Amino acid sequence: MRPTRSALHAALAALALAGCVTRDLEADGTFDALVDAGPVIIPLGEAGDAGGGPLDDYYRSIVAQLQESVVERNPDRVDALLATHDRTVAPDWAADAMASFRRLSAVLRSEAWCEEHAEIVMRSAPPALGEAVPLALRIPPGGAAGVSFPGLGERIAPARFSIGVRFVDRDCRGSRSESGAQDLLALAATVELAAVGLDLPFDVPAIPPSGCERELVVTCELLPGARLLDGEAVPGQRSLLASARFALHPRGIERVHAAPLATLRAAIASRDPRHFDHVWLASRAMPAADRLAADEALIGALRLGPPDLAVVAAACLREASGAPIAPSDRDGWLAWWHARRRVETADAPRAERR
């Protein structure tokens, strides 16, 4: 089921035009104000007009337990209470309230199904860094029978989903830039979850990168609002459905991944700033078996290369080793390397003796 609009595209395009790449997470903008749907309203029948006899008092306590179970989002307890206490002896007001709780339990089960099974997936092969990212929220068929998410054209507001995106960009010097946006999507047509599930496609538009690799973090929430149970409106609650992370790289990254050590050595040998991204990406993709050889090549670049290449090499070493040495501290990295080699040399005879 497609969303009714592509406001996410417009919102993120505005982000790109504004140049809102920031390290301050608190500065991220929300591009559409989220609708406050208010608390879940639990129908309690006419309990206020009930009598004061023992039976009414008893069912007041049952209704209170049912209400507590709904607030705790525990449909199993709701159903257990109903199975035990929904009897013909119940006062009319209590019978009406329990019928409402039975409907709420069905909606809770469907929302729980969504929380457990929803996933955010890529609709095609991973795009290149800087291109639009085709995604979809997918939920397989399941949940309580008869529960639907309303779409446009119903007498109630359509089901709405909050989509949050965060970009984490890294450049060849190890710098990190973060930005984000949030938007709402609505269903165009009603979907019966148990029968057909949900497929909600959306695109994260092309945002110019501030580095050579990007982690895209996407979250999706189902917002509070009415659901439909056999055509009748039933209150629904906010549900965190899914979160996913996607790694995005420049076009041609598969060649780097196929031969990271050879790529690293060739990029270092070129000393060309246009290939500094290759140095970083190859180092990041380096298998453990080649890590020592890669670090030797990076130390060579740091020792003998031009200053700008030396900073890139040091950033790669810091990323791979976790050593708390600034990329600009050439002497610190050379001392780190000499200390590491001394330890490795000292350990070698012990390994041979074993």
Short mmCIF file of C-alpha atoms in Angstrom, two decimals:
data_model
loop_
_atom_site.label_atom_id
_atom_site.label_comp_id
_atom_site.label_asym_id
_atom_site.label_seq_id
_atom_site.Cartn_x
_atom_site.Cartn_y
_atom_site.Cartn_z
CA MET A 1 0.00 0.00 0.00
CA ARG A 2 1.57 3.26 -1.10
CA PRO A 3 1.68 6.35 1.12
CA THR A 4 -0.51 9.23 0.10
CA ARG A 5 2.37 11.62 -0.51
CA SER A 6 6.12 11.94 -0.79
CA ALA A 7 6.59 14.62 1.84
CA LEU A 8 9.65 12.79 3.10
CA HIS A 9 11.27 13.52 -0.25
CA ALA A 10 10.46 17.22 0.04
CA ALA A 11 11.58 17.40 3.65
CA LEU A 12 14.93 15.80 3.01
CA ALA A 13 15.43 17.82 -0.14
CA ALA A 14 14.97 20.91 2.00
CA LEU A 15 17.62 19.52 4.32
CA ALA A 16 20.04 19.18 1.43
CA LEU A 17 19.38 22.66 0.08
CA ALA A 18 19.83 24.16 3.53
CA GLY A 19 23.15 22.39 4.01
CA CYS A 20 22.04 21.14 7.42
CA VAL A 21 24.89 18.74 8.05
CA THR A 22 25.69 19.06 11.73
CA ARG A 23 27.50 17.28 14.53
CA ASP A 24 24.88 18.52 16.99
CA LEU A 25 22.18 15.89 17.25
CA GLU A 26 19.87 18.32 19.07
CA ALA A 27 19.85 20.58 16.02
CA ASP A 28 18.03 18.05 13.85
CA GLY A 29 14.75 19.41 12.50
CA THR A 30 11.31 17.87 12.45
CA PHE A 31 9.82 18.81 9.14
CA ASP A 32 6.19 18.02 9.87
CA ALA A 33 4.72 18.55 13.33
CA LEU A 34 3.57 15.19 14.62
CA VAL A 35 -0.11 15.00 15.37
CA ASP A 36 -0.83 14.49 19.06
CA ALA A 37 -3.60 11.93 19.05
CA GLY A 38 -4.02 12.11 22.81
CA PRO A 39 -4.39 9.23 25.24
CA VAL A 40 -6.19 5.99 24.50
CA ILE A 41 -9.84 6.34 25.51
CA ILE A 42 -11.16 3.16 27.10
CA PRO A 43 -14.96 2.88 26.97
CA LEU A 44 -16.28 1.81 30.36
CA GLY A 45 -19.98 1.58 29.69
CA GLU A 46 -22.31 3.33 32.15
CA ALA A 47 -20.35 2.47 35.29
CA GLY A 48 -21.13 5.86 36.74
CA ASP A 49 -24.84 4.95 36.83
CA ALA A 50 -24.28 1.48 38.23
CA GLY A 51 -25.78 0.48 41.51
CA GLY A 52 -23.89 0.03 44.71
CA GLY A 53 -24.62 -3.64 45.27
CA PRO A 54 -21.98 -6.36 45.70
CA LEU A 55 -22.23 -7.48 42.05
CA ASP A 56 -21.59 -3.96 40.76
CA ASP A 57 -18.67 -3.56 43.16
CA TYR A 58 -17.24 -6.87 41.98
CA TYR A 59 -17.42 -5.91 38.32
CA ARG A 60 -15.97 -2.48 39.01
CA SER A 61 -12.86 -4.28 40.28
CA ILE A 62 -12.79 -6.46 37.15
CA VAL A 63 -13.11 -3.46 34.86
CA ALA A 64 -10.30 -1.74 36.75
CA GLN A 65 -8.09 -4.78 36.16
CA LEU A 66 -9.03 -4.80 32.49
CA GLN A 67 -8.17 -1.13 32.18
CA GLU A 68 -4.82 -1.72 33.87
CA SER A 69 -4.08 -4.59 31.47
CA VAL A 70 -4.79 -2.42 28.44
CA VAL A 71 -2.52 0.32 29.74
CA GLU A 72 0.17 -2.35 30.21
CA ARG A 73 -0.55 -3.62 26.67
CA ASN A 74 -1.18 -7.13 27.92
CA PRO A 75 -3.88 -8.73 25.73
CA ASP A 76 -3.29 -12.16 27.27
CA ARG A 77 -4.37 -10.85 30.68
CA VAL A 78 -7.32 -9.02 29.13
CA ASP A 79 -8.51 -12.23 27.46
CA ALA A 80 -7.99 -14.26 30.63
CA LEU A 81 -10.06 -11.82 32.68
CA LEU A 82 -12.81 -11.81 30.06
CA ALA A 83 -12.85 -15.60 29.84
CA THR A 84 -13.31 -15.81 33.60
CA HIS A 85 -15.71 -12.94 34.27
CA ASP A 86 -17.72 -12.21 31.09
CA ARG A 87 -20.88 -13.97 32.25
CA THR A 88 -24.60 -13.45 31.77
CA VAL A 89 -24.90 -12.34 35.40
CA ALA A 90 -22.79 -9.24 34.65
CA PRO A 91 -24.68 -5.93 34.91
CA ASP A 92 -25.47 -4.29 31.60
CA TRP A 93 -22.87 -1.55 32.09
CA ALA A 94 -20.19 -4.18 32.83
CA ALA A 95 -21.20 -6.29 29.83
CA ASP A 96 -20.86 -3.23 27.58
CA ALA A 97 -17.45 -2.41 29.07
CA MET A 98 -16.20 -5.98 28.62
CA ALA A 99 -17.32 -5.96 24.99
CA SER A 100 -15.22 -2.82 24.50
CA PHE A 101 -12.23 -4.46 26.16
CA ARG A 102 -12.60 -7.49 23.90
CA ARG A 103 -12.25 -5.17 20.89
CA LEU A 104 -9.28 -3.41 22.49
CA SER A 105 -7.60 -6.77 23.05
CA ALA A 106 -7.89 -7.60 19.35
CA VAL A 107 -6.26 -4.30 18.42
CA LEU A 108 -3.51 -4.81 21.00
CA ARG A 109 -2.75 -8.21 19.49
CA SER A 110 -2.50 -6.75 16.02
CA GLU A 111 -0.24 -3.94 17.21
CA ALA A 112 1.94 -6.48 19.03
CA TRP A 113 2.15 -8.51 15.83
CA CYS A 114 3.33 -5.43 13.99
CA GLU A 115 5.97 -4.67 16.63
CA GLU A 116 7.30 -8.22 16.47
CA HIS A 117 7.28 -8.77 12.71
CA ALA A 118 7.65 -5.37 11.02
CA GLU A 119 10.86 -4.74 9.12
CA ILE A 120 12.32 -1.98 7.00
CA VAL A 121 13.86 -3.40 3.85
CA MET A 122 15.52 -2.11 0.71
CA ARG A 123 13.32 -2.57 -2.33
CA SER A 124 16.23 -3.08 -4.72
CA ALA A 125 20.01 -3.49 -4.77
CA PRO A 126 21.82 -0.96 -2.55
CA PRO A 127 22.17 2.36 -4.39
CA ALA A 128 25.38 4.32 -4.62
CA LEU A 129 26.17 6.93 -1.99
CA GLY A 130 24.26 10.12 -2.79
CA GLU A 131 21.45 8.38 -4.67
CA ALA A 132 17.85 7.93 -3.53
CA VAL A 133 17.34 4.91 -1.27
CA PRO A 134 14.20 2.85 -2.05
CA LEU A 135 12.82 1.37 1.17
CA ALA A 136 9.62 -0.26 2.39
CA LEU A 137 7.96 -1.01 5.70
CA ARG A 138 6.75 -4.60 5.49
CA ILE A 139 4.56 -6.54 7.90
CA PRO A 140 3.47 -10.10 7.04
CA PRO A 141 -0.17 -11.11 7.39
CA GLY A 142 -1.09 -11.76 11.02
CA GLY A 143 -2.62 -10.38 14.16
CA ALA A 144 -6.24 -10.61 15.21
CA ALA A 145 -8.82 -11.38 12.55
CA GLY A 146 -10.85 -8.43 11.31
CA VAL A 147 -8.43 -5.68 12.44
CA SER A 148 -7.65 -3.11 9.75
CA PHE A 149 -5.58 0.03 9.46
CA PRO A 150 -7.85 2.69 7.95
CA GLY A 151 -6.91 4.53 4.80
CA LEU A 152 -8.19 7.65 3.11
CA GLY A 153 -11.88 7.54 2.41
CA GLU A 154 -12.89 6.04 5.74
CA ARG A 155 -15.02 8.05 8.16
CA ILE A 156 -12.03 8.19 10.51
CA ALA A 157 -8.51 9.50 9.99
CA PRO A 158 -6.12 7.19 8.14
CA ALA A 159 -3.40 5.27 9.93
CA ARG A 160 -0.23 7.34 10.08
CA PHE A 161 3.37 6.29 10.38
CA SER A 162 6.25 8.41 11.62
CA ILE A 163 9.42 7.86 9.58
CA GLY A 164 12.68 9.06 11.10
CA VAL A 165 15.94 9.07 9.14
CA ARG A 166 19.47 9.78 10.31
CA PHE A 167 22.56 10.10 8.16
CA VAL A 168 25.98 9.36 9.67
CA ASP A 169 28.71 10.29 7.18
CA ARG A 170 32.43 9.53 7.51
CA ASP A 171 35.20 11.03 5.40
CA CYS A 172 38.69 9.75 4.66
CA ARG A 173 40.13 11.66 7.62
CA GLY A 174 37.80 9.95 10.06
CA SER A 175 35.53 12.95 10.61
CA ARG A 176 31.89 12.21 11.37
CA SER A 177 28.89 14.31 10.34
CA GLU A 178 25.30 13.59 11.38
CA SER A 179 21.97 14.95 10.23
CA GLY A 180 18.38 13.80 10.36
CA ALA A 181 14.76 14.38 9.42
CA GLN A 182 11.32 13.11 10.32
CA ASP A 183 8.06 12.94 8.43
CA LEU A 184 4.60 11.33 8.37
CA LEU A 185 3.16 8.85 5.89
CA ALA A 186 -0.51 7.90 5.66
CA LEU A 187 -2.22 4.90 4.09
CA ALA A 188 -4.07 5.59 0.87
CA ALA A 189 -6.47 2.66 1.34
CA THR A 190 -7.62 0.48 4.22
CA VAL A 191 -5.52 -2.64 4.89
CA GLU A 192 -6.75 -5.72 6.76
CA LEU A 193 -3.58 -6.86 8.47
CA ALA A 194 -4.44 -10.52 9.08
CA ALA A 195 -5.49 -11.01 5.47
CA VAL A 196 -2.83 -9.20 3.42
CA GLY A 197 -0.25 -7.69 5.76
CA LEU A 198 1.24 -4.30 4.97
CA ASP A 199 3.70 -3.09 2.34
CA LEU A 200 4.40 0.64 2.63
CA PRO A 201 7.08 1.79 0.14
CA PHE A 202 8.88 5.09 0.53
CA ASP A 203 12.09 6.67 -0.77
CA VAL A 204 14.81 8.43 1.17
CA PRO A 205 15.87 10.99 -1.43
CA ALA A 206 19.36 11.73 -2.64
CA ILE A 207 21.17 13.84 -0.06
CA PRO A 208 24.70 15.02 -0.97
CA PRO A 209 27.20 13.19 1.25
CA SER A 210 29.84 14.85 3.38
CA GLY A 211 32.22 11.92 3.16
CA CYS A 212 32.93 8.65 1.37
CA GLU A 213 30.65 6.36 3.39
CA ARG A 214 27.28 6.73 5.03
CA GLU A 215 25.25 4.83 7.58
CA LEU A 216 21.55 5.42 7.05
CA VAL A 217 19.45 4.76 10.16
CA VAL A 218 15.69 4.52 9.61
CA THR A 219 12.99 4.08 12.24
CA CYS A 220 9.25 3.70 11.86
CA GLU A 221 6.46 4.17 14.40
CA LEU A 222 2.74 3.56 14.11
CA LEU A 223 1.12 6.62 15.62
CA PRO A 224 -1.86 6.61 18.01
CA GLY A 225 -5.24 6.68 16.33
CA ALA A 226 -8.31 4.64 15.55
CA ARG A 227 -8.08 1.15 14.08
CA LEU A 228 -10.98 -0.74 12.57
CA LEU A 229 -12.36 -4.02 13.91
CA ASP A 230 -15.01 -5.40 11.58
CA GLY A 231 -15.66 -1.82 10.49
CA GLU A 232 -15.97 -0.37 14.00
CA ALA A 233 -13.46 2.22 15.25
CA VAL A 234 -11.30 1.07 18.17
CA PRO A 235 -8.57 3.17 19.85
CA GLY A 236 -4.99 2.25 19.00
CA GLN A 237 -1.71 3.14 20.65
CA ARG A 238 1.73 4.28 19.52
CA SER A 239 3.95 1.36 18.49
CA LEU A 240 7.63 1.34 17.61
CA LEU A 241 7.57 -0.94 14.59
CA ALA A 242 11.07 -1.26 13.19
CA SER A 243 14.53 0.19 12.93
CA ALA A 244 17.17 -0.59 10.33
CA ARG A 245 20.69 0.46 9.37
CA PHE A 246 22.04 0.54 5.84
CA ALA A 247 25.64 1.06 4.71
CA LEU A 248 26.01 3.23 1.61
CA HIS A 249 29.22 3.57 -0.40
CA PRO A 250 30.35 5.22 -3.64
CA ARG A 251 29.71 3.46 -6.92
CA GLY A 252 32.37 0.83 -7.58
CA ILE A 253 32.80 -0.18 -3.93
CA GLU A 254 32.59 -3.85 -4.94
CA ARG A 255 36.02 -3.54 -6.61
CA VAL A 256 37.49 -2.20 -3.37
CA HIS A 257 35.90 -5.02 -1.38
CA ALA A 258 37.20 -7.61 -3.85
CA ALA A 259 40.86 -6.60 -3.32
CA PRO A 260 41.20 -4.24 -0.35
CA LEU A 261 44.95 -4.70 0.23
CA ALA A 262 45.85 -4.18 -3.44
CA THR A 263 43.54 -1.15 -3.57
CA LEU A 264 45.12 0.31 -0.44
CA ARG A 265 48.66 -0.07 -1.75
CA ALA A 266 47.80 1.35 -5.17
CA ALA A 267 45.98 4.36 -3.68
CA ILE A 268 48.90 5.10 -1.33
CA ALA A 269 51.42 4.76 -4.15
CA SER A 270 49.50 7.25 -6.29
CA ARG A 271 49.66 9.96 -3.60
CA ASP A 272 46.73 11.49 -5.46
CA PRO A 273 44.13 13.19 -3.20
CA ARG A 274 41.45 11.88 -5.56
CA HIS A 275 42.31 8.40 -4.26
CA PHE A 276 42.34 9.20 -0.54
CA ASP A 277 38.79 7.86 -0.26
CA HIS A 278 40.11 4.56 -1.63
CA VAL A 279 42.69 4.45 1.17
CA TRP A 280 39.99 4.85 3.83
CA LEU A 281 37.47 2.49 2.26
CA ALA A 282 40.06 -0.22 1.59
CA SER A 283 41.35 0.00 5.15
CA ARG A 284 37.81 -0.24 6.51
CA ALA A 285 37.18 -3.37 4.40
CA MET A 286 40.48 -5.07 5.29
CA PRO A 287 40.20 -8.70 6.46
CA ALA A 288 41.97 -9.62 9.67
CA ALA A 289 44.49 -11.77 7.80
CA ASP A 290 45.75 -8.71 5.90
CA ARG A 291 45.59 -6.20 8.75
CA LEU A 292 49.29 -6.26 9.56
CA ALA A 293 50.29 -5.78 5.93
CA ALA A 294 47.78 -2.94 5.61
CA ASP A 295 49.10 -1.23 8.73
CA GLU A 296 52.65 -1.50 7.41
CA ALA A 297 51.55 0.24 4.21
CA LEU A 298 49.77 2.94 6.21
CA ILE A 299 52.80 3.53 8.43
CA GLY A 300 54.90 3.86 5.28
CA ALA A 301 52.50 6.49 3.97
CA LEU A 302 52.59 8.31 7.29
CA ARG A 303 56.39 8.22 7.45
CA LEU A 304 57.23 9.04 3.83
CA GLY A 305 54.09 10.46 2.24
CA PRO A 306 52.95 14.08 1.91
CA PRO A 307 51.23 15.61 4.96
CA ASP A 308 47.69 15.25 3.61
CA LEU A 309 48.19 11.55 2.86
CA ALA A 310 49.83 11.07 6.26
CA VAL A 311 46.69 12.39 8.00
CA VAL A 312 44.50 9.96 6.02
CA ALA A 313 46.82 7.07 6.87
CA ALA A 314 46.79 7.98 10.56
CA ALA A 315 42.97 8.20 10.52
CA CYS A 316 42.84 4.69 9.07
CA LEU A 317 45.19 3.41 11.76
CA ARG A 318 43.12 5.04 14.48
CA GLU A 319 39.90 3.55 13.09
CA ALA A 320 41.39 0.07 12.84
CA SER A 321 43.26 0.01 16.17
CA GLY A 322 41.17 2.23 18.42
CA ALA A 323 44.35 3.87 19.69
CA PRO A 324 43.57 7.32 21.22
CA ILE A 325 46.08 9.21 19.08
CA ALA A 326 45.08 12.19 16.94
CA PRO A 327 45.51 11.71 13.17
CA SER A 328 47.66 14.84 13.14
CA ASP A 329 50.11 13.36 15.69
CA ARG A 330 52.65 11.81 13.32
CA ASP A 331 55.26 11.18 16.01
CA GLY A 332 52.67 9.60 18.27
CA TRP A 333 51.70 7.11 15.57
CA LEU A 334 55.31 6.23 14.78
CA ALA A 335 55.93 5.59 18.48
CA TRP A 336 52.77 3.46 18.62
CA TRP A 337 54.00 1.40 15.67
CA HIS A 338 57.46 0.85 17.14
CA ALA A 339 55.92 -0.25 20.45
CA ARG A 340 53.60 -2.65 18.65
CA ARG A 341 56.45 -4.18 16.67
CA ARG A 342 58.50 -4.66 19.82
CA VAL A 343 55.63 -6.55 21.44
CA GLU A 344 55.11 -8.70 18.34
CA THR A 345 58.85 -9.45 18.13
CA ALA A 346 58.97 -10.40 21.80
CA ASP A 347 55.93 -12.66 21.43
CA ALA A 348 57.30 -14.50 18.38
CA PRO A 349 59.83 -16.74 20.25
CA ARG A 350 57.17 -17.70 22.79
CA ALA A 351 54.84 -18.77 19.99
CA GLU A 352 57.63 -20.83 18.42
CA ARG A 353 58.36 -22.57 21.74
CA ARG A 354 54.71 -23.50 22.11
#
